Coordinates of C-alpha atoms and ligand atoms in Angstrom, one line a residue:
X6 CA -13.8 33.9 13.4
X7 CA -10.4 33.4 11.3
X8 CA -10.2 34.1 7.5
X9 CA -10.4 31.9 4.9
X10 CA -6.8 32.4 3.5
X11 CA -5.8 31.3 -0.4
X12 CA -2.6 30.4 -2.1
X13 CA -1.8 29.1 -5.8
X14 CA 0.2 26.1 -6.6
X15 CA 0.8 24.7 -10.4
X16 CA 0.0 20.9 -8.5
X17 CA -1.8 20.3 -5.4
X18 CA -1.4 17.1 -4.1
X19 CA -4.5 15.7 -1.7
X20 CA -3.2 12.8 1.1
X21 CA 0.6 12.7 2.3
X22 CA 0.3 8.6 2.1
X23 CA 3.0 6.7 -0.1
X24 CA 1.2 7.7 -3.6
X25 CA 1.0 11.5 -2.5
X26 CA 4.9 12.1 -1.0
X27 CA 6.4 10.4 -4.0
X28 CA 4.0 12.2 -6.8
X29 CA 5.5 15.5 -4.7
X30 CA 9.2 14.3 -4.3
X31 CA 9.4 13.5 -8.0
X32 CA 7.2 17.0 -9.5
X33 CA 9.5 19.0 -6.7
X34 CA 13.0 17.3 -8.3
X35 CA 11.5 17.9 -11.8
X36 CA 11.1 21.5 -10.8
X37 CA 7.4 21.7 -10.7
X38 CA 5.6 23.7 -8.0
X39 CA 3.8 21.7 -5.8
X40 CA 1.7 21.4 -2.7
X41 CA 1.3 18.5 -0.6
X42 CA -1.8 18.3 2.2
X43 CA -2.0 15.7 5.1
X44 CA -4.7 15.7 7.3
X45 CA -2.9 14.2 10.2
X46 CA 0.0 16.3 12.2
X47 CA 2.2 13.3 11.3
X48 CA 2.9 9.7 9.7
X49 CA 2.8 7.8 12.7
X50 CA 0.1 5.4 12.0
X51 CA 0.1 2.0 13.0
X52 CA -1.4 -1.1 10.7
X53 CA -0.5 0.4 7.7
X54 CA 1.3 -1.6 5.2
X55 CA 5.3 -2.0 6.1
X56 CA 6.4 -3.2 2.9
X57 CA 8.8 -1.4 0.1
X58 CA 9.5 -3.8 -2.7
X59 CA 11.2 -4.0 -5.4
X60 CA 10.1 -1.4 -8.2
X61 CA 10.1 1.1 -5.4
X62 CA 13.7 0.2 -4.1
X63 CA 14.4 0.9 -8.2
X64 CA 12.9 4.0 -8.3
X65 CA 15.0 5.3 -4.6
X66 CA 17.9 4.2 -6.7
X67 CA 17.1 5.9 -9.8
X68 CA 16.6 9.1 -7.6
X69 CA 19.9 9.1 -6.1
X70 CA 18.5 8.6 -2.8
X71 CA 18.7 4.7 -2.3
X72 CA 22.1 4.6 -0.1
X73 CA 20.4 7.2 2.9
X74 CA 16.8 4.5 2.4
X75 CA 19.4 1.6 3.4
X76 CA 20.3 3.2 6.4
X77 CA 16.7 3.2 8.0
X78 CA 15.7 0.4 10.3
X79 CA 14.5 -2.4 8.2
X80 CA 14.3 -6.0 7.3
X81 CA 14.7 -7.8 4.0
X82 CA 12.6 -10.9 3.2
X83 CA 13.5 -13.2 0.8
X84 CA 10.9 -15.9 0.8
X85 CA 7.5 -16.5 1.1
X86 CA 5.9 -19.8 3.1
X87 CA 2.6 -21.0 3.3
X88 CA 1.9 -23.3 6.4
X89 CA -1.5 -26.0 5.3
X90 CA -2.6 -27.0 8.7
X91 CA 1.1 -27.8 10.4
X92 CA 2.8 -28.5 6.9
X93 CA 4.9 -25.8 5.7
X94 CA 5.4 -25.2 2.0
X95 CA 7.8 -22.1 0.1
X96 CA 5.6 -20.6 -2.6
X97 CA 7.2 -17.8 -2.7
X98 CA 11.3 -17.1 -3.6
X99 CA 13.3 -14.0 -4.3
X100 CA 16.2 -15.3 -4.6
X101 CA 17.4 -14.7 -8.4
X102 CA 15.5 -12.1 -8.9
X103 CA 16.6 -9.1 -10.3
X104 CA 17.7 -6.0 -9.8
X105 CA 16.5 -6.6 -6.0
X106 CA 16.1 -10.1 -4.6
X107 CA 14.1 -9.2 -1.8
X108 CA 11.3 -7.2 -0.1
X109 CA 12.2 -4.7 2.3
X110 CA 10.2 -4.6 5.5
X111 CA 9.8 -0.7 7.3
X112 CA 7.6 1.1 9.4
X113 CA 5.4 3.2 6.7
X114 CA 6.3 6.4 9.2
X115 CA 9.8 5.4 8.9
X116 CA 9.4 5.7 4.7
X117 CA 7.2 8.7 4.8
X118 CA 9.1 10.8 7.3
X119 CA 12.1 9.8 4.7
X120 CA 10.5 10.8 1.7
X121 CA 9.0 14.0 3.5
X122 CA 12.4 14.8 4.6
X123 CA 13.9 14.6 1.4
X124 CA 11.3 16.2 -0.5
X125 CA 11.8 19.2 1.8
X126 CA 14.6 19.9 0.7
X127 CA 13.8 20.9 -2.5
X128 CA 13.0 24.4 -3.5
X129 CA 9.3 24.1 -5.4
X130 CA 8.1 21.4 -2.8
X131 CA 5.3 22.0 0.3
X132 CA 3.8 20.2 3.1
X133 CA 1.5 21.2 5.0
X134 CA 0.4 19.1 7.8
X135 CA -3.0 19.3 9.6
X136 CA -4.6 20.3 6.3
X137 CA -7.5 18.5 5.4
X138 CA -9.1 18.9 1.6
X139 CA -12.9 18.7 2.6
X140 CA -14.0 20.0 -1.4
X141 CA -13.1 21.1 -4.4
X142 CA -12.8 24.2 -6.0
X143 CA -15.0 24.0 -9.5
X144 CA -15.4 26.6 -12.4
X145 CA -16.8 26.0 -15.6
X146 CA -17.2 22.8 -15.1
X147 CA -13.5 22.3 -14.7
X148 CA -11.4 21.6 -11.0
X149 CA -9.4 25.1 -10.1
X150 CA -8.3 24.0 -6.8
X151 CA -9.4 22.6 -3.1
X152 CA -11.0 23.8 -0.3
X153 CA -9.1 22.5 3.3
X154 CA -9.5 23.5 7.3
X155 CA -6.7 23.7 9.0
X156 CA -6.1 24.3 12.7
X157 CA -5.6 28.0 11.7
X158 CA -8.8 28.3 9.8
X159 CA -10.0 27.4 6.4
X160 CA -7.7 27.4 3.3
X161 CA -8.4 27.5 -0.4
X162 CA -5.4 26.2 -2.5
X163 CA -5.7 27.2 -6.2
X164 CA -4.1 25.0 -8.5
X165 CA -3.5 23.8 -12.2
X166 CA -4.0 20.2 -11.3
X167 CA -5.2 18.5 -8.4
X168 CA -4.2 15.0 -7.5
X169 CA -6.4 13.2 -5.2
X170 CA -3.9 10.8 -3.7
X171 CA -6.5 10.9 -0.2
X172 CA -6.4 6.6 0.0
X173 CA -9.6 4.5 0.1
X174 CA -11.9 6.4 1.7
X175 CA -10.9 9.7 -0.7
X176 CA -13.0 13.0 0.0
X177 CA -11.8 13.8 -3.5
X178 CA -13.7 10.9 -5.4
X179 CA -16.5 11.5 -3.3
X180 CA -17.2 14.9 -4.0
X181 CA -16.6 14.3 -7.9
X182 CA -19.3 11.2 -7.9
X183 CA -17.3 9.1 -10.2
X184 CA -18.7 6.1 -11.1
X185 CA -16.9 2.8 -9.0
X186 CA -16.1 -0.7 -10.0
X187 CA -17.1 -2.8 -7.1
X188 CA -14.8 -6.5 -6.9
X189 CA -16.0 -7.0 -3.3
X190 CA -13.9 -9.1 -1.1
X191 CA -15.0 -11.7 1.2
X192 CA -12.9 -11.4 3.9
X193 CA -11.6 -8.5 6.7
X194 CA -8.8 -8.1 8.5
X195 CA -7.8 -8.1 12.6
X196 CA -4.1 -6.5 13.0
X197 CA -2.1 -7.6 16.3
X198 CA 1.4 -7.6 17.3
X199 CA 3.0 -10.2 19.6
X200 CA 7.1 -10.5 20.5
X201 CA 9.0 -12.4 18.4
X202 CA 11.7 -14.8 19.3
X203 CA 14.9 -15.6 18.2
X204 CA 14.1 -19.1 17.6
X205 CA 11.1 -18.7 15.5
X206 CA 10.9 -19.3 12.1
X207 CA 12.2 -15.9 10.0
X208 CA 10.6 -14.3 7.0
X209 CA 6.9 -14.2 6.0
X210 CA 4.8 -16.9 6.6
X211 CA 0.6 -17.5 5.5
X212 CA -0.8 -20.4 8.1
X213 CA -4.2 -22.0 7.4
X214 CA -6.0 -23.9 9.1
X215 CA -9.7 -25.2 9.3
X216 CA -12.1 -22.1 8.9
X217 CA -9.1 -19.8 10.0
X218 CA -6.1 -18.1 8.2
X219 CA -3.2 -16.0 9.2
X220 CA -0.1 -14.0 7.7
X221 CA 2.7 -13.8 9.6
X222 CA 5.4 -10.9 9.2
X223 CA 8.7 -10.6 10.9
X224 CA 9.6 -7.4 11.7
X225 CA 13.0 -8.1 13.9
X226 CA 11.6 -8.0 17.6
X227 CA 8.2 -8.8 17.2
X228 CA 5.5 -10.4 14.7
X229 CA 3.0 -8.1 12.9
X230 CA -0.1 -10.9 12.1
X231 CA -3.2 -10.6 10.1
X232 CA -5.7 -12.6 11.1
X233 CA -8.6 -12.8 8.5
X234 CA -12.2 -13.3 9.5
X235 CA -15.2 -13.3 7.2
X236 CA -16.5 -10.4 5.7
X237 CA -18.6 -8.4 8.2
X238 CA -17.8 -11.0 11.4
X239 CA -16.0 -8.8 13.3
X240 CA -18.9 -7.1 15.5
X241 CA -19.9 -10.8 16.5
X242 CA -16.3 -11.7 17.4
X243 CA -15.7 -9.0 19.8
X244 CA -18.4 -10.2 22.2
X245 CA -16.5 -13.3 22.6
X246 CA -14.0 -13.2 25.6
X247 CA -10.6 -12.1 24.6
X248 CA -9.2 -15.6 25.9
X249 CA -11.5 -17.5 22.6
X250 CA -9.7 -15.2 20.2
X251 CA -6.3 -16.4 22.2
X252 CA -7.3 -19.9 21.9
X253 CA -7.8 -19.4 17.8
X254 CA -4.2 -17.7 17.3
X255 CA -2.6 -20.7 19.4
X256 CA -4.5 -23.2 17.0
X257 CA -2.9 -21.8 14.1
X258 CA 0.5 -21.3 15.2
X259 CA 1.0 -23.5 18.5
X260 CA 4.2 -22.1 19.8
X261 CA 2.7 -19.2 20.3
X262 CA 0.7 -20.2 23.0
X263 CA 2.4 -18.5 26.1
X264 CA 2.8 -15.1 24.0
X265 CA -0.9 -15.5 23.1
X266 CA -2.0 -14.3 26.4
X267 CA -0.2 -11.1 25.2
X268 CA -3.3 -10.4 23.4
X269 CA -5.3 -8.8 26.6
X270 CA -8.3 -7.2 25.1
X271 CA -9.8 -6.3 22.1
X272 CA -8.6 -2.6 22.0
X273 CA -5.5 -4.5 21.1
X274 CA -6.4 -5.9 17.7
X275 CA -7.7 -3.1 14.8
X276 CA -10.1 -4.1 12.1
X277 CA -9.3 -2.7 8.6
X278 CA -12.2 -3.1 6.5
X279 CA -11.0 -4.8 3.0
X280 CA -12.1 -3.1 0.0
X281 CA -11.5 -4.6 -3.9
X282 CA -12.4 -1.0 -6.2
X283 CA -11.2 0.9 -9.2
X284 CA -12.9 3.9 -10.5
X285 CA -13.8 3.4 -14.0
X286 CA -12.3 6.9 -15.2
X287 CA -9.0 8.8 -13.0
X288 CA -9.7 11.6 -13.8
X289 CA -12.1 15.1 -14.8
X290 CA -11.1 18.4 -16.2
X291 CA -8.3 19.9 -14.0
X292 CA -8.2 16.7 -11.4
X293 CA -6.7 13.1 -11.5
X294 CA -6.9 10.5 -9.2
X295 CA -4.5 7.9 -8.1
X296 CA -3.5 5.3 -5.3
X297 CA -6.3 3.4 -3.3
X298 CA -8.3 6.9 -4.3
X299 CA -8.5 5.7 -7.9
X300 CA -8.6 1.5 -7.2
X301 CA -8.5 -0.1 -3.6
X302 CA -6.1 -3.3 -3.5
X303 CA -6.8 -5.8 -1.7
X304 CA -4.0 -6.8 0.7
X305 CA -3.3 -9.9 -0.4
X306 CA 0.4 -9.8 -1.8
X307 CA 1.0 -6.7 0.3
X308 CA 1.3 -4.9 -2.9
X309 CA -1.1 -1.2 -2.5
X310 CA 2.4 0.6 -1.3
X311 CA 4.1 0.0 -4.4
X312 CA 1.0 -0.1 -7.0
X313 CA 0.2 3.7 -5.6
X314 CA 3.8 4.4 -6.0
X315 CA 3.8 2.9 -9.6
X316 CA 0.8 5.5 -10.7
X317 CA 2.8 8.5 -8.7
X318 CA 6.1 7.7 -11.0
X319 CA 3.7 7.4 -14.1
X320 CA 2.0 10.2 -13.3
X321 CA 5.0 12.1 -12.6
X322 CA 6.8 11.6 -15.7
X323 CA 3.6 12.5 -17.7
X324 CA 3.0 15.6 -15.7
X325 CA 6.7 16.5 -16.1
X326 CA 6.8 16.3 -19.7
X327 CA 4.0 17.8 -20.2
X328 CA 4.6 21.0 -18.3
X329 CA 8.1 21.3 -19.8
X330 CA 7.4 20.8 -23.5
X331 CA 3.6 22.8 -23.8
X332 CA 3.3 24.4 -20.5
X333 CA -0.8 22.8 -20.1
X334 CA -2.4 20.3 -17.9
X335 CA -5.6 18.8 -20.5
X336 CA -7.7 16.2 -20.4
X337 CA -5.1 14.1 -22.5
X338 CA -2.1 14.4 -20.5
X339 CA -4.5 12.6 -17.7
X340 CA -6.0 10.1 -19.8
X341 CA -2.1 9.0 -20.7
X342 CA -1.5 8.4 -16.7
X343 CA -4.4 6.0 -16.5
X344 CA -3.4 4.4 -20.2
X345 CA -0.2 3.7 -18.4
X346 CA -1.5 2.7 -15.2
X347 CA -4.9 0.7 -15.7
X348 CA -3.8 -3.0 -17.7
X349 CA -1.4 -3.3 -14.9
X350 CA -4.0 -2.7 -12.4
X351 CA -6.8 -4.6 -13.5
X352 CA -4.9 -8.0 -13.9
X353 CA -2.9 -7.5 -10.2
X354 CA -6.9 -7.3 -8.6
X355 CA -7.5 -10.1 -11.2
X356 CA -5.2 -12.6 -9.2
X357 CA -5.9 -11.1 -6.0
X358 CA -10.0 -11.7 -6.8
X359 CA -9.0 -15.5 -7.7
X360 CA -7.0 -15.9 -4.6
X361 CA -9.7 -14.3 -2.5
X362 CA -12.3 -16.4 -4.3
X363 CA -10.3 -19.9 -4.6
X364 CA -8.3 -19.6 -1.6
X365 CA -9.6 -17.3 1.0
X366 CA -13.2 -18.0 1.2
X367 CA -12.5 -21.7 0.7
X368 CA -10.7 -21.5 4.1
X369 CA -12.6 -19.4 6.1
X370 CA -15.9 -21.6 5.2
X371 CA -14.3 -24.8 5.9
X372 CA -15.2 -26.4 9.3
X373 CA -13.3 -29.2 11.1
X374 CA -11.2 -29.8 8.4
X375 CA -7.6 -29.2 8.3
X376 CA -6.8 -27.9 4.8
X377 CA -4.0 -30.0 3.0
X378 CA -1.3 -29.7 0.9
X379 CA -2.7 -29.5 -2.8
X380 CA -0.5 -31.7 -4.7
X381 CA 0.2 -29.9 -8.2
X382 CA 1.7 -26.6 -5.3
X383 CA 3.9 -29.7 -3.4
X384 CA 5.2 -30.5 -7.4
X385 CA 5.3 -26.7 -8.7
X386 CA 7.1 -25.6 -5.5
X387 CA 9.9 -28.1 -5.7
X388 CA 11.6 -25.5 -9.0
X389 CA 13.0 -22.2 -8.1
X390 CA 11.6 -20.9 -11.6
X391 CA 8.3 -21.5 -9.8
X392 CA 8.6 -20.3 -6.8
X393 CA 10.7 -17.1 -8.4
X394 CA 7.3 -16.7 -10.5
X395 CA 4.9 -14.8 -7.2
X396 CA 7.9 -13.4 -5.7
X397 CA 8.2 -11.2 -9.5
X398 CA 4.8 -10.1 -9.9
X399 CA 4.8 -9.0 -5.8
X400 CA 8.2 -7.4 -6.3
X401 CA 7.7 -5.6 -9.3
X402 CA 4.1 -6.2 -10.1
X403 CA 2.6 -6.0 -14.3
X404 CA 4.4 -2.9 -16.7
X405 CA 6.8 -1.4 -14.4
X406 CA 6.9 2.3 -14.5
X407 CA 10.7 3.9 -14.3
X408 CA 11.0 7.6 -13.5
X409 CA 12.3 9.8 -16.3
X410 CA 15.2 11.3 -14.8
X411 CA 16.1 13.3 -17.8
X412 CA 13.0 15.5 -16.4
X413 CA 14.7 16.0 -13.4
X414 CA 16.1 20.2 -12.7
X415 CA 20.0 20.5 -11.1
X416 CA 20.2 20.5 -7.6
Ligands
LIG30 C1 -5.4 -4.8 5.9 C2 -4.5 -4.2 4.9 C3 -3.2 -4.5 4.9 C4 -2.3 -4.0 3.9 N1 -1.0 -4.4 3.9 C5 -0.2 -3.9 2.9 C6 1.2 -4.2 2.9 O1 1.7 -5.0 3.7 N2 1.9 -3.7 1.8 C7 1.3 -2.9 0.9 O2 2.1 -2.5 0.0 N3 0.0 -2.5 1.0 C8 -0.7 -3.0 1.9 N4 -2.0 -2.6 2.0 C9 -2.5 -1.6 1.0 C10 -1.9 -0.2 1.3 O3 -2.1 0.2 2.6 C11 -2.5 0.8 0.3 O4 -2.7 0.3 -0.9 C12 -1.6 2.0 0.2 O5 -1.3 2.6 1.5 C13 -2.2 3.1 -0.7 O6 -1.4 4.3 -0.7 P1 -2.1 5.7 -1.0 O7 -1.0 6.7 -0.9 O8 -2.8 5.6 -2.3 O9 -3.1 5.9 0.1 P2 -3.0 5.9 1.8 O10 -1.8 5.1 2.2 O11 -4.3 5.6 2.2 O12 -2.7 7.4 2.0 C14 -3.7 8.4 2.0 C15 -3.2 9.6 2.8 O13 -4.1 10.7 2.6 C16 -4.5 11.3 3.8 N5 -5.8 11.9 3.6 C17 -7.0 11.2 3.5 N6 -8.0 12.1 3.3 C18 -7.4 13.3 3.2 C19 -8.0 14.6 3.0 N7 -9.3 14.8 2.8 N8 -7.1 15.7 3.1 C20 -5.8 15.5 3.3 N9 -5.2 14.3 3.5 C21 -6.0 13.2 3.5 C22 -4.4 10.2 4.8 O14 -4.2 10.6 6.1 C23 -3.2 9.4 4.3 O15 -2.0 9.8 4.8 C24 -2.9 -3.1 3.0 C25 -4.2 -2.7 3.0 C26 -5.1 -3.3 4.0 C27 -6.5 -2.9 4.0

């Protein structure tokens, strides 16, 4: 049998997802020791979100590091279209907007490997891959550390602070038994990819149509799609033949109808399980909680990347100061990251619950019916202030966070 082996950090990280690699990047540039764990060997998960938007792109430039991001693969989207039942309306414009008029659209392994890469090199920075926290470390009533496995054996990391930064399904919040908000959601949602053409229609594109709905996201050489089914319909779909589910895609977007049969089975289309949820307190003595781990977004707006990213910038500035004026980690310096973090929270799951409510149910309940333009959108979307109106709050979301790079050590 191996040994448990131990070693000390001053921050220990939990997940390597978009909250988790920033939150290191920024302690590691701000000369703070820290440890990052990932329970996978690498980032190379499909059916994550793709999307870096504004606020992000602000804080890449801000770090210096926004020229190397450019040179990734990746498309920019400037507008946003929603297709009622074969009429296509913009709701959605970035154009205007400032300091970035558009969304950028990348592989999440793409973005991680980047940010892993570049937090590498930085002398107080660690990843460790194939390291999963499965508990935590407790002493007088206060977190000291985690508990992982590893391929080698089991690990204890001792640290000052522990960030649980583990996503939705967070070990971390589990093993603390912190009490959860609950928004619910009424809807889940099947991932597929099919080729995209030349000739079709560019940018992001939301197409309902009676009792179905679809997002559409170009990503250069094919089309990443989100079909959305009710909440908890998936089993029952999946006995249908393959060929039905064909049929459904083609209805909502007819020139897809030769690709559709691209779909072959159902091993090619994932279910990810929507969850609406905020805890009602980040944080305990000696661990803080952020990303989906401390409130699960829905997907609507694609904005989870870049609200996890927000609490890792706030959470890194606090943490920063705080280590380089008194040296401690308490209970206030975490209440100060959720101050920051929550207002900003609560009313982005605000709109999402209305548009999950108002919008999303109302289609997926509706049967026979083609859903039709409503006429105050057809009026709204005809000014650009309108339409410039969704494309700022998804861009840069409520109370922007912007890193403190006065906190930041010499290179
Ligand atoms: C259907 C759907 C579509 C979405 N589309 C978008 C989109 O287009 N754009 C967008 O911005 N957001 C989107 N989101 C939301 C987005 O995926 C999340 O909000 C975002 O990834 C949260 O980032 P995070 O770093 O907090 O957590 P995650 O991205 O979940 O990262 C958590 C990391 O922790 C690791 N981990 C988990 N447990 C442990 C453990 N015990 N020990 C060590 N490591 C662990 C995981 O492997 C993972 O790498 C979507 C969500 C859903 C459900």
């Amino acid at each position: 049998m191996t040994e448990k082996t131990s070693l000390q950090t001053t921050v220990c990280v939990v997940g390597g997802g978009p909250a988790g690699l920033v939150l290191g990047y920024l302690l590691a540039r701000m000369g703070v020791e820290v440890t990052v764990l990932e329970k996978h060997a690498d980032f190379l998960r499909d059916f994550r979100g793709d999307t870096v938007h504004g606020s992000t792109l602000e804080l890449l430039r801000d770090c210096g590091i926004k020229q190397r991001f450019d040179a990734l693969p990746q498309q920019h989207l400037q507008e946003m279209c929603i297709n009622f039942g074969g009429e296509s309306l913009k709701l959605g414009d970035f154009q205007g907007v400032k300091p970035f008029d558009y969304i950028c659209l990348i592989a999440q392994w793409d973005f991680l490997n980047f940010m892993a890469s570049e937090a590498k090199a930085l002398p107080s920075f660690r990843l460790i891959m194939q390291c999963e926290a499965t508990d935590i470390i407790s002493e007088s009533e206060q977190v000291k550390g985690v508990l992982a496995t590893t391929p080698e054996g089991a690990l204890e990391i001792r640290a000052d602070l522990v960030v649980a930064c583990d996503g939705r399904s967070s070990t971390i919040r589990k093993v603390l038994k912190l009490p959860v908000t609950n928004l619910g959601a009424p809807m889940d949602v099947l991932w597929f990819r099919l080729p995209r053409k030349e000739t079709d229609p560019s940018g992001l594109e939301g197409r309902l149509g009676a009792g179905h709905m679809m997002v559409m996201i170009n990503r250069g050489d094919y089309w990443q799609i989100a079909y959305l089914v009710p909440k908890g319909s998936d089993a029952q779909l999946r006995t249908q033949p393959i060929t039905d589910f064909q049929q459904q895609v083609v209805a909502l977007v007819p020139y897809l109808q030769e690709r559709s049969a691209l779909i072959r089975s159902w091993d090619e289309v994932k279910t990810l399980v929507v969850t609406v949820d905020r805890l009602q307190r980040w944080h305990v003595p000696g661990a803080l909680l952020i990303g989906d781990a401390a409130h699960a977004m829905s997907p609507i707006g694609g904005v989870g990347i870049n609200m996890a990213i927000q609490d890792a910038v706030a959470a890194a500035n606090v943490i920063g100061r705080a280590l380089q004026a008194r040296h401690i980690l308490d209970e206030t310096t975490l209440t100060e990251v959720q101050n920051k973090r929550e207002a900003g929270v609560k009313r982005m799951q605000s709109l999402q619950v209305i548009a999950q409510n108002r919008v999303i149910s109302a289609v997926l309940r509706a049967k026979g019916k083609e859903p039709s333009v409503p006429l105050v959108l057809r009026w709204l979307a005809r000014f650009r202030w309108f339409r410039n109106i969704p494309a700022r709050i998804i861009g840069y979301g409520f109370g922007r966070e912007h890193v403190d790079t006065t906190l930041f050590k010499a290179k």
